[in-house]
Short mmCIF file of C-alpha atoms and ligand atoms in Angstrom, two decimals:
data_model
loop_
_atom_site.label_atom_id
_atom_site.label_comp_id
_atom_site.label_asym_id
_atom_site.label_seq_id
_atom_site.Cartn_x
_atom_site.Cartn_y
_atom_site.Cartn_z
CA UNK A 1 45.09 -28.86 23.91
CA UNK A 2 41.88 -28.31 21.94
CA UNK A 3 42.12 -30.17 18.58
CA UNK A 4 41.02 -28.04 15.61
CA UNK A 5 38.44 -29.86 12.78
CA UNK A 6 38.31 -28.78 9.13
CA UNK A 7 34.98 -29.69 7.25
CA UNK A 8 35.84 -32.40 4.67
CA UNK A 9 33.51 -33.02 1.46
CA UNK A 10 33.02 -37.27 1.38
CA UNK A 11 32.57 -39.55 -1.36
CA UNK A 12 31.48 -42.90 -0.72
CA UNK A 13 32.28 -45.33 -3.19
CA UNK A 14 29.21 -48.29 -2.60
CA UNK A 15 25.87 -47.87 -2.22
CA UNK A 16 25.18 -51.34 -0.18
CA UNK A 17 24.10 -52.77 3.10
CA UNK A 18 27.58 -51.29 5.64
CA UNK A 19 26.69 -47.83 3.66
CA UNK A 20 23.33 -47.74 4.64
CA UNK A 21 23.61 -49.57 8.19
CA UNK A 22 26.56 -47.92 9.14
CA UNK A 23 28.93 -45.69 6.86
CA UNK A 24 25.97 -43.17 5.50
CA UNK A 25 24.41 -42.31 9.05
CA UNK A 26 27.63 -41.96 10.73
CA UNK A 27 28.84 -39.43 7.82
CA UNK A 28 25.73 -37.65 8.38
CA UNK A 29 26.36 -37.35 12.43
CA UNK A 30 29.16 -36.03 11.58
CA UNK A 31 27.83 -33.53 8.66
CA UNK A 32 25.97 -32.09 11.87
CA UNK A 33 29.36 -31.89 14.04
CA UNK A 34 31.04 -29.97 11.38
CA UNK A 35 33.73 -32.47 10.64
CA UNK A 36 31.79 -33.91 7.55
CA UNK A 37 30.84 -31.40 4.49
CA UNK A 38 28.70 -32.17 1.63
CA UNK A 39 28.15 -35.82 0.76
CA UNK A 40 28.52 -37.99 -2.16
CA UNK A 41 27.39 -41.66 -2.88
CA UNK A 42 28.56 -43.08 -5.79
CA UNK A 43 27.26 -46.94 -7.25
CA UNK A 44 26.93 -48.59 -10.20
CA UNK A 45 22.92 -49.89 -9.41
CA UNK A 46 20.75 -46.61 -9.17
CA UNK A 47 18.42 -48.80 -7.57
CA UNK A 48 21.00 -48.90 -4.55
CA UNK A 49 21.14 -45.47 -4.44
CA UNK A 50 17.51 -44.80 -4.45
CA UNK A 51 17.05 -47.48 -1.72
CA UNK A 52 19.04 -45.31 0.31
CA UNK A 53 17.79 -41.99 -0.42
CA UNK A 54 14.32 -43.48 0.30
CA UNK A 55 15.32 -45.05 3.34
CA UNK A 56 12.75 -44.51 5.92
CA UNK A 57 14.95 -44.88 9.36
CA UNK A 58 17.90 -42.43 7.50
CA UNK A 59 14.67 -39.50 6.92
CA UNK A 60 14.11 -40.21 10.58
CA UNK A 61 17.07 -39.66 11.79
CA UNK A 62 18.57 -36.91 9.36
CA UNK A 63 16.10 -34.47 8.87
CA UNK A 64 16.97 -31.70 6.86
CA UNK A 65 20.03 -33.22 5.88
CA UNK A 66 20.79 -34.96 2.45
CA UNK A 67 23.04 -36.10 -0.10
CA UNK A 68 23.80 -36.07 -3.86
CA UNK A 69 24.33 -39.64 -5.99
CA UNK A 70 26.55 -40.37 -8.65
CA UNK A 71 24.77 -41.52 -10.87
CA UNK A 72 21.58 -39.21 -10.12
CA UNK A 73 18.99 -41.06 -9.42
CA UNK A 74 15.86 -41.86 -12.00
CA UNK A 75 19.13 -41.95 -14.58
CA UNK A 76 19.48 -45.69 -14.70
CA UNK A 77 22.31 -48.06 -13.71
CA UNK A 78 25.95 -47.09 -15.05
CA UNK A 79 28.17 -49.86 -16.82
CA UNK A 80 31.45 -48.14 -16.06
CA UNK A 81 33.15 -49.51 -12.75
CA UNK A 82 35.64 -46.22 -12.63
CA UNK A 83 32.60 -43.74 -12.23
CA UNK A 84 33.73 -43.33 -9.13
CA UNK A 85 36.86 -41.34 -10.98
CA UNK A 86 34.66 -38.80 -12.46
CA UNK A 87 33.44 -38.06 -8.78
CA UNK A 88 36.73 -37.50 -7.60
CA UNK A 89 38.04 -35.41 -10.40
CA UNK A 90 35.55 -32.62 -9.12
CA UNK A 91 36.71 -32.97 -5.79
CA UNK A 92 39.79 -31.16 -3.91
CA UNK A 93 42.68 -32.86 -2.99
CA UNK A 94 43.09 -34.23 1.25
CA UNK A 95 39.21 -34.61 1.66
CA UNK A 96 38.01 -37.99 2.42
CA UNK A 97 36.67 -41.13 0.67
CA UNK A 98 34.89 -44.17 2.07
CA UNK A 99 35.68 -47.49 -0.18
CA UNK A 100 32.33 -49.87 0.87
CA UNK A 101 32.75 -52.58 -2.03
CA UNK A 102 32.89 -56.27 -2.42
CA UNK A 103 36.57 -57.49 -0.68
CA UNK A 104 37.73 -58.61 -3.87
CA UNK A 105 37.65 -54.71 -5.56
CA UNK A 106 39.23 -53.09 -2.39
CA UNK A 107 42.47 -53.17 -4.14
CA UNK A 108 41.92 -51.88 -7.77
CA UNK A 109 39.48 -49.14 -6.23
CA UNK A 110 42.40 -47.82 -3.74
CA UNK A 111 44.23 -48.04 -6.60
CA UNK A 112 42.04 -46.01 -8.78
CA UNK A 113 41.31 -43.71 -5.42
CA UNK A 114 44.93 -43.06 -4.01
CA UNK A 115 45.48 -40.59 -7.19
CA UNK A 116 42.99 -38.27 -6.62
CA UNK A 117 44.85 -37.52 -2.84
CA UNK A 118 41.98 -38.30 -0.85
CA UNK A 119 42.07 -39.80 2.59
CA UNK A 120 40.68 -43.11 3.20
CA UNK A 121 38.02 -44.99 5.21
CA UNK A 122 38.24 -48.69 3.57
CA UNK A 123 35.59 -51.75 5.45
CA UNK A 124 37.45 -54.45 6.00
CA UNK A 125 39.36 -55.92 4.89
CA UNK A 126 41.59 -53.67 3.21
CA UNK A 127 43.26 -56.21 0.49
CA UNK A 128 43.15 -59.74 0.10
CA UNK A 129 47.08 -60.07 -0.60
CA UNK A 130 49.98 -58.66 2.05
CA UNK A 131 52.06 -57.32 -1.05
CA UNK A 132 48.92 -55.16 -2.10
CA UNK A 133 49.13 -53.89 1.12
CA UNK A 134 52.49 -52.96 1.31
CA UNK A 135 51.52 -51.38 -1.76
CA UNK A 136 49.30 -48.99 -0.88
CA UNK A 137 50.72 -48.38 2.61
CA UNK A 138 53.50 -47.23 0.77
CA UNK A 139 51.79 -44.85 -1.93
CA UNK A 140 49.66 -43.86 0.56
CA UNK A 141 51.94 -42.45 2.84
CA UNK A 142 53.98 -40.77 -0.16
CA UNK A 143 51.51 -38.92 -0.80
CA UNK A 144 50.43 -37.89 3.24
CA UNK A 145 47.60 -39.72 2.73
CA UNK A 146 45.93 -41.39 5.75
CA UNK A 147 44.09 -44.27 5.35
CA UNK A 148 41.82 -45.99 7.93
CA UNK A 149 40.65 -49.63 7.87
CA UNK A 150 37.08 -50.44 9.51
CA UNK A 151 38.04 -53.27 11.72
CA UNK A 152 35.49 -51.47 14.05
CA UNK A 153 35.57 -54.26 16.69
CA UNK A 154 38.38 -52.69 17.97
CA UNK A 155 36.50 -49.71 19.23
CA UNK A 156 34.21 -52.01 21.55
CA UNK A 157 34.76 -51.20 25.33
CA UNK A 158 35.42 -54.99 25.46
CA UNK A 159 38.24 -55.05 23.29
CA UNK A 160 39.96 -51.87 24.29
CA UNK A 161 39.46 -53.53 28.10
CA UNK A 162 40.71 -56.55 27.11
CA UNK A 163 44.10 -54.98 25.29
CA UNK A 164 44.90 -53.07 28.81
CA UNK A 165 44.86 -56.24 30.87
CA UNK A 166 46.29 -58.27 28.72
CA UNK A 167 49.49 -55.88 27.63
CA UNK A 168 49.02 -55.20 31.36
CA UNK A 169 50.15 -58.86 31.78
CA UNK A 170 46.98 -59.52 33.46
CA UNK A 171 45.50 -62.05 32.07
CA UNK A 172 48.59 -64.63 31.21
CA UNK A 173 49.79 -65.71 28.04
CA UNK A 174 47.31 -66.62 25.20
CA UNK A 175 46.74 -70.03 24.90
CA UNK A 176 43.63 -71.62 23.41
CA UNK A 177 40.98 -69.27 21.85
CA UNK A 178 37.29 -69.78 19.76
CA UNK A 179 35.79 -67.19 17.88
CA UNK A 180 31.89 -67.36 16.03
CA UNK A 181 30.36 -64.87 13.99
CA UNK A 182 27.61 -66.32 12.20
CA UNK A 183 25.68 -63.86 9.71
CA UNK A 184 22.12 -64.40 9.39
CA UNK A 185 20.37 -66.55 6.57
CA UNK A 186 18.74 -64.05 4.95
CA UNK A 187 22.13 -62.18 3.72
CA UNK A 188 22.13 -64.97 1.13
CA UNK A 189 19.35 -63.55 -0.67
CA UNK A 190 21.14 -60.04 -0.53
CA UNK A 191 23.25 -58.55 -3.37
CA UNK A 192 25.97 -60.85 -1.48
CA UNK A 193 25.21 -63.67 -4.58
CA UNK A 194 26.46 -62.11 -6.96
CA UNK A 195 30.14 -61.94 -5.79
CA UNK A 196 30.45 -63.64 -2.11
CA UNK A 197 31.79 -66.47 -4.77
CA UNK A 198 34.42 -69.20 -4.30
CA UNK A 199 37.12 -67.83 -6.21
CA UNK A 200 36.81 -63.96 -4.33
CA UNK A 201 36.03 -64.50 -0.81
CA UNK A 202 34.57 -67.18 1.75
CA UNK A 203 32.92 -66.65 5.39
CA UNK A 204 36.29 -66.51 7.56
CA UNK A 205 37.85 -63.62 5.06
CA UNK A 206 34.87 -62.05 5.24
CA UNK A 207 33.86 -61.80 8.83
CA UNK A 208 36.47 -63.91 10.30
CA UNK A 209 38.60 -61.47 10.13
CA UNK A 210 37.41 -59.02 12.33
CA UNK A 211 38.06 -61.65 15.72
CA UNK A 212 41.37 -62.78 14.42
CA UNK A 213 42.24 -59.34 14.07
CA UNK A 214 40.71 -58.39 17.73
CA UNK A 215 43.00 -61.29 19.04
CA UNK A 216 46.23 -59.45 17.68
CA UNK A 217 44.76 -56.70 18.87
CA UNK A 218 43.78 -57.87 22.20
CA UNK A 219 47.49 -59.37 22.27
CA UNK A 220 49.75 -58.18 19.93
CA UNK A 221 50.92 -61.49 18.92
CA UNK A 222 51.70 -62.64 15.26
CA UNK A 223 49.71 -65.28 13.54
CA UNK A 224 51.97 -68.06 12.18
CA UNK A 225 49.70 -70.31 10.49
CA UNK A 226 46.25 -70.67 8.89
CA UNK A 227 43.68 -73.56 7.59
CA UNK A 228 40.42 -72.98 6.70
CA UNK A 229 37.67 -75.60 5.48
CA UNK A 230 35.07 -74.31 3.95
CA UNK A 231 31.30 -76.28 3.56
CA UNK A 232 29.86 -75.18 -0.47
CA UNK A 233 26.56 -74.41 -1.09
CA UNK A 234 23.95 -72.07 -3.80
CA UNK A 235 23.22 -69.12 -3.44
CA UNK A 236 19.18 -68.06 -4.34
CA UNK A 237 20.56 -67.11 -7.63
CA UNK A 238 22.30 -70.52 -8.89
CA UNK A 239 26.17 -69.26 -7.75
CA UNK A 240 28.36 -71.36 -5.59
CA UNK A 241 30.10 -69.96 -2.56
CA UNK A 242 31.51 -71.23 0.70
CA UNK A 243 28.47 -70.78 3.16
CA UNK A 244 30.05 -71.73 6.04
CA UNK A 245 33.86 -72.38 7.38
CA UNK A 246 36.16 -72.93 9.95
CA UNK A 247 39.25 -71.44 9.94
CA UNK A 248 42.18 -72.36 12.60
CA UNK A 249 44.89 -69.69 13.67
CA UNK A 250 48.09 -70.45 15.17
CA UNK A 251 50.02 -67.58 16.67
CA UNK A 252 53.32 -67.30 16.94
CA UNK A 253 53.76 -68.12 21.12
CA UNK A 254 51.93 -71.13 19.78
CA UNK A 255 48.55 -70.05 20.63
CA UNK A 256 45.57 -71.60 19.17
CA UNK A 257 42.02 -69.75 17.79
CA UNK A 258 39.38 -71.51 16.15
CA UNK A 259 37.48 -69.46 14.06
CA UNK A 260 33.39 -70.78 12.78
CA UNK A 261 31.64 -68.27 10.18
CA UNK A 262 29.04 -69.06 8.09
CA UNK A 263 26.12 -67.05 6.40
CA UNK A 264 23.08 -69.32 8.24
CA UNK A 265 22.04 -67.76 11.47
CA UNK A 266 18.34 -68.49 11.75
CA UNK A 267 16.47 -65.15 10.47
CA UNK A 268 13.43 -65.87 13.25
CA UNK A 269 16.58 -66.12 16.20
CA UNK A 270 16.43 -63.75 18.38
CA UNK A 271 19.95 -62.21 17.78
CA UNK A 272 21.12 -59.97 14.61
CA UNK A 273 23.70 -62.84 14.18
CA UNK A 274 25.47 -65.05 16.43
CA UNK A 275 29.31 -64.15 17.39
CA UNK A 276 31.70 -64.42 20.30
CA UNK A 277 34.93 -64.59 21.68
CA UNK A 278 36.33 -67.11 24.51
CA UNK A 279 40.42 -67.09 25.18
CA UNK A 280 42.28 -68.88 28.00
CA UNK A 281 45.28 -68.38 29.35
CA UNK A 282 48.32 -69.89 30.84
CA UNK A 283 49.30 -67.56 34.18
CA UNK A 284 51.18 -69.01 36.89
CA UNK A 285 50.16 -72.05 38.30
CA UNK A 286 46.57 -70.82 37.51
CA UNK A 287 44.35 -70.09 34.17
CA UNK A 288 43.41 -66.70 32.75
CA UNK A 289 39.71 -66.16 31.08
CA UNK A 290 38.09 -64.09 28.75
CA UNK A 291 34.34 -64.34 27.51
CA UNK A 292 32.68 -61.96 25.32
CA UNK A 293 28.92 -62.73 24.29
CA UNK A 294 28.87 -60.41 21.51
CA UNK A 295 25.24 -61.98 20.57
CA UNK A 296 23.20 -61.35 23.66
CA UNK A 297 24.40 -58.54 25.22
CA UNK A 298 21.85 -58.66 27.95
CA UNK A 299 18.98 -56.51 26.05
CA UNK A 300 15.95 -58.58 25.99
CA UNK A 301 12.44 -57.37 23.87
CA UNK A 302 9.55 -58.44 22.97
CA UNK A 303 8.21 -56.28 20.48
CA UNK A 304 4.24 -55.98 20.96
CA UNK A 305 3.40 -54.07 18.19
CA UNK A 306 5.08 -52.82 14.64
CA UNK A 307 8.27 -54.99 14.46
CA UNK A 308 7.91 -58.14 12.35
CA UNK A 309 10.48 -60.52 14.28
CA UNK A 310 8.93 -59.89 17.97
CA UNK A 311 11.53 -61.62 20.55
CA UNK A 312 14.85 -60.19 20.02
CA UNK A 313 18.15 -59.81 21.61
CA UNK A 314 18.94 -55.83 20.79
CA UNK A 315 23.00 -55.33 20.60
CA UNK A 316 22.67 -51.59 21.92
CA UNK A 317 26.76 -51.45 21.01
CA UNK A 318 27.60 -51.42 17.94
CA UNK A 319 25.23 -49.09 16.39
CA UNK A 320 21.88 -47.79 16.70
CA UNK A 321 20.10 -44.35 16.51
CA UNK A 322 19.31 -42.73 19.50
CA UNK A 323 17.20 -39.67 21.01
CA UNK A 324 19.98 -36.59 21.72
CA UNK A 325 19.50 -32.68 22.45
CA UNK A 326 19.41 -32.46 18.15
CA UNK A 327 16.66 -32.74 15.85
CA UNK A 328 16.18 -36.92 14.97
CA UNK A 329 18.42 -39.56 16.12
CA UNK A 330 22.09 -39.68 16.74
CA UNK A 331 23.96 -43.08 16.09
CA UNK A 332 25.46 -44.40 19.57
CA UNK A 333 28.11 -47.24 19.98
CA UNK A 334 31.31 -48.37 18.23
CA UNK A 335 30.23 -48.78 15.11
CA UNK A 336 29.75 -45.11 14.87
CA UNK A 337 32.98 -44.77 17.12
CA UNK A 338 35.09 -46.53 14.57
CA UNK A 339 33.93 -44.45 11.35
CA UNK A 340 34.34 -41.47 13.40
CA UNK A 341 37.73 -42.29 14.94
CA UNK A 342 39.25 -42.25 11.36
CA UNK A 343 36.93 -39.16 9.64
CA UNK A 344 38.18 -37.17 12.98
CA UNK A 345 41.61 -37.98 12.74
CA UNK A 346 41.86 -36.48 8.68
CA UNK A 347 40.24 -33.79 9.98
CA UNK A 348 42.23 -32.73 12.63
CA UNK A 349 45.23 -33.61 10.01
CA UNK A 350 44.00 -31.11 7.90
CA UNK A 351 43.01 -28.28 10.30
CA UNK A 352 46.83 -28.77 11.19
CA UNK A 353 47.90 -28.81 7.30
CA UNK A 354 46.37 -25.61 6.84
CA UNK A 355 47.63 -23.78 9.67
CA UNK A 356 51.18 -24.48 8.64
CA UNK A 357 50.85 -24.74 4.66
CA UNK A 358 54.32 -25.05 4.22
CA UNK A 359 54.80 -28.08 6.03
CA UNK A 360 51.70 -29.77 4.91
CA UNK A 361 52.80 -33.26 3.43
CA UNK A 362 55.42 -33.02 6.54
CA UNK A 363 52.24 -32.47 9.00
CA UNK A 364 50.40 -35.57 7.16
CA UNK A 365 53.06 -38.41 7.56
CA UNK A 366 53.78 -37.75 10.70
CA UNK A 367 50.18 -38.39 11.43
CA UNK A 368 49.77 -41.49 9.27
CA UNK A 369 52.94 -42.50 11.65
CA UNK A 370 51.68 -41.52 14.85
CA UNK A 371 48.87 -43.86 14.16
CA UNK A 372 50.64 -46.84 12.74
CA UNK A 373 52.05 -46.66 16.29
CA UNK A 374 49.37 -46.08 18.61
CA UNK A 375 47.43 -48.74 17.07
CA UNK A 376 43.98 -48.20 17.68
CA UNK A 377 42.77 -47.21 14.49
CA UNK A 378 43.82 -50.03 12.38
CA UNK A 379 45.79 -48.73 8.85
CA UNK A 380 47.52 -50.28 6.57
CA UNK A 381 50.88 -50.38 8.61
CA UNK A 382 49.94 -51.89 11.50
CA UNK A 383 46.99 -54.18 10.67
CA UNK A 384 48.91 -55.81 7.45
CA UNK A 385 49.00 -59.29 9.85
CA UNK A 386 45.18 -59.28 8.18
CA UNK A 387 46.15 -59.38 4.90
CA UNK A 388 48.77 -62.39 5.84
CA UNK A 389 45.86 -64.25 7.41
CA UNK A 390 43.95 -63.63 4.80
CA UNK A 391 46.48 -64.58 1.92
CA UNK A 392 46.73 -67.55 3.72
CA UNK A 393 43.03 -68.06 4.81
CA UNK A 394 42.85 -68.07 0.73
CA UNK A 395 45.25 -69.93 0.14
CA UNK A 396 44.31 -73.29 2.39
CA UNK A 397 40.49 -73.05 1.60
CA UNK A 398 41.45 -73.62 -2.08
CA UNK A 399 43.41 -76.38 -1.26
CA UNK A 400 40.82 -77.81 0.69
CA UNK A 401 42.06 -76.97 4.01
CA UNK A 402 45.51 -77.92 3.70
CA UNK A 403 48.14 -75.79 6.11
CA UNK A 404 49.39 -72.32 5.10
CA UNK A 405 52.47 -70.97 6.64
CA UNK A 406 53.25 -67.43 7.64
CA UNK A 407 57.15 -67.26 7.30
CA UNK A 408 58.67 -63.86 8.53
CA UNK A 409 62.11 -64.24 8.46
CA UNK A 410 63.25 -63.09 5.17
CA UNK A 411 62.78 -59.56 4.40
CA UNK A 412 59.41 -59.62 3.59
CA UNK A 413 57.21 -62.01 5.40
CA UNK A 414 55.73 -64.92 3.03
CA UNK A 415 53.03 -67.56 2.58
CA UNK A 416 52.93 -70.71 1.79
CA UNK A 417 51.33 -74.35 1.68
CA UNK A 418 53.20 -76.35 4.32
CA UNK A 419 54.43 -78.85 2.79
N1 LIG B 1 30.82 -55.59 9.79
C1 LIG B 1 31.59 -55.11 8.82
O1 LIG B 1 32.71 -54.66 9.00
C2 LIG B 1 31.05 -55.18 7.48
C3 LIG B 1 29.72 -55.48 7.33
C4 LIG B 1 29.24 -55.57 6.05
C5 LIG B 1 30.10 -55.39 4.99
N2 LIG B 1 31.40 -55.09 5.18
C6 LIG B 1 32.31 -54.96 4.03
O2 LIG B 1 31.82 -53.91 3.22
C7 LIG B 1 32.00 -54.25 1.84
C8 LIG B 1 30.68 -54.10 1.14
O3 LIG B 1 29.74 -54.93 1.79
P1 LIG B 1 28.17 -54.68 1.64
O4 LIG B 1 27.56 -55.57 2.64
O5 LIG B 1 27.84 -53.22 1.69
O6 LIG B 1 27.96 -55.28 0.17
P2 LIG B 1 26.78 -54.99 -0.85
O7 LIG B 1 26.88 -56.06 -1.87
O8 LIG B 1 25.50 -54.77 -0.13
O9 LIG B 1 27.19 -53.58 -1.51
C9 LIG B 1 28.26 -53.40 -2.39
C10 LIG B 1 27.87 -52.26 -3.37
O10 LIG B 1 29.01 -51.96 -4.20
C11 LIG B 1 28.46 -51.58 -5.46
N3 LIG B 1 29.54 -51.61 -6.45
C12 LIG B 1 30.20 -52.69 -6.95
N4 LIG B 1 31.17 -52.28 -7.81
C13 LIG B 1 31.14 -50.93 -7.82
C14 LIG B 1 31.92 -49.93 -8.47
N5 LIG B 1 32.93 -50.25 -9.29
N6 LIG B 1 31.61 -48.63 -8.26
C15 LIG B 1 30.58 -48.28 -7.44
N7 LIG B 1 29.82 -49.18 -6.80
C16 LIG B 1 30.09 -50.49 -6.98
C17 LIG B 1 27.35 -52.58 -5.69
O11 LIG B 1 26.46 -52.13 -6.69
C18 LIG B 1 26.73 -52.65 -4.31
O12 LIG B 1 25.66 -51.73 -4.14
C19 LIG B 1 32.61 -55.65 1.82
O13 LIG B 1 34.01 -55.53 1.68
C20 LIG B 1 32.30 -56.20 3.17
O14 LIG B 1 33.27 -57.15 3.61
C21 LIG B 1 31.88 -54.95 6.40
#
């Protein structure tokens, strides 16, 4: 069956570095594939939004195609952290939104978004507390409103590979895992001082999350406890934040993952960052294996000419722009795949809304259901383990390390400090 696409008008709410990397050009691709209408991009620092419109790779890649701001750029920074609001009041209802700020303002900005009846692309993670998720899964799906989460690790082939054999029963029964994703150096000088703080968010909730959510993924199984440690250090600007941490995951078949994040990848490495995944299994009578270099994925180049950092590891993966039959560059890989996978899907939900108006909000839950189940795009129904982790993840790095619990046996599922 051929699946029908509306065009849906986009605001993006965040001007930053996963907006311009990622979130901006894949809109764009899309703009061009008719599932993606006009464009918004809303932030509080005009200077972010005139970084972007001047962006010399996006003109390369996108020409002819464009994008209004909110505030319009040469009118100075805005002071009021609901702008975004004003956006959305001139906006129809069951188009689409990106959220791309800080972790800690996920929450109030859903909050402030779900309203307005727009559906949802949110980076990860979605909330920082399980009840908040609960929360909006449940207004959310009141009001047929589908709501994606960018956990886009899950759209690797490796991952999706790695889920078939091992709900296949392929691989044995998870036993011992280690998972790195260290973020280069230089992200400390980024607009990540200013609120990658102590008290909102630390390296394992902020990237952490993405491998301990590709090991439930990969296996389906339910973390059951958390510690993280985290090493404190300055940020460029005077702040204090945890720069580095490791994090330790215990699922509930008593599997163990050992998570190390940090921001303090050498900027002159060869790699964008360093990150990884190793799990063994138990089988019978035998072990089962599973290495992913995510850091070297076998593309070696030494630049000769134009490109500052000349010997580099290129992930050609996750996302790049690449020649296609169109005018510019198309983004490739499963970064793209992942923004796309949840812009597509509210499309398709809408093309289907309209054709039977009567049966609209009918149409919409059953879609926001059909993907809790399948479980590939990760929403708020079926990836609120993350929010445990990270409830707890918060909880023991506070408390210098100390063991968090995941209890699930009363009605709701709580954390706690082991005692
Ligand atoms: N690999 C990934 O999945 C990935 C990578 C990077 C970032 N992220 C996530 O994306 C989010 C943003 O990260 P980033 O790297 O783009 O951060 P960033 O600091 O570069 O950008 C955040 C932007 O939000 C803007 N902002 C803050 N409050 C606002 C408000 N009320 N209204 C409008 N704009 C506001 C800031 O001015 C800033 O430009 C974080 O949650 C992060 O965890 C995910």
């Amino acid at each position: 069956m051929v699946q029908k696409q509306k065009t849906l008008d986009l605001t993006i709410i965040g001007a930053g570095m996963i907006v311009t990397d990622v979130l901006l050009p894949s809109a764009l691709q899309l703009q061009r594939t008719g599932v993606v209408g006009e464009i918004t991009v809303c932030d509080l620092r005009e200077s972010a939004l005139r970084a972007l419109r001047e962006n010399r790779e996006l003109r390369e890649a996108f020409p002819g195609q464009s994008f209004t701001t909110c505030p319009e750029t040469g009118s100075g920074d805005s002071d009021d952290p609901e702008l975004y609001k004003k956006v959305l009041a001139r906006k129809y209802p069951y188009h689409l939104a990106i959220v791309a700020l800080p972790d800690h303002l996920h929450y109030p900005v859903l909050k402030g978004v779900l309203p307005f009846n727009q559906h949802i692309l949110c980076v990860k993670p979605l909330v920082l507390k399980y009840a908040q998720a609960l929360e909006i899964e449940k207004e959310a799906r009141e009001r047929g409103v589908f709501i994606g989460v960018e956990y886009h690790k899950r759209f690797d082939r490796r991952a999706l590979l790695a889920r078939k054999h091992y709900r296949n029963g392929d691989l044995g029964d998870f036993a011992l895992g280690e998972a790195k994703l260290i973020e280069p150096y230089f992200y400390r000088h980024s607009n990540f001082q200013n609120w990658f703080t102590c008290p909102n968010t630390d390296p394992f909730v902020y990237v952490g999350c993405h491998y301990v959510d590709l090991v439930c993924f990969i296996t389906g199984l339910k973390p059951v406890e958390v510690s993280v440690t985290g090493r404190q250090g300055r940020f460029p600007n005077g702040k204090e934040g945890y720069l580095w941490s490791n994090g330790r995951v215990v699922f509930e078949n008593g599997g163990i993952l050992s998570v190390n994040n940090g921001l303090g990848y050498p900027d002159d490495s060869a790699g964008g960052n360093d990150q990884g995944l190793i799990m063994y299994f138990d089988g019978d009578d035998c072990g089962g294996l599973l290495a992913h270099d995510d850091h070297n994925r076998g593309v070696e180049y030494g630049f000769a000419r134009n490109v500052a950092k000349r010997f580099q590891y290129l992930n050609p993966d996750f996302f790049r722009t690449v020649p296609w039959e169109g005018p510019g560059l198309k983004p490739v890989g499963y970064g793209f795949d992942s923004v796309a996978a949840t812009l597509l899907n509210a499309s398709a939900i809408e093309a289907q809304a309209d054709e039977y108006p009567g049966r609209a909000l009918e149409i919409r839950r059953a879609a926001i259901a059909a993907a809790d189940a399948r479980g590939l795009i990760a929403t708020p129904a079926n990836s609120a383990y993350n929010e445990l982790v990270q409830e707890a993840a918060r909880l023991s790095i506070l408390n210098g390390g100390d063991l968090a619990v995941i209890d699930y046996r009363g009605a709701v599922p709580a954390v706690k400090l082991k005692k």
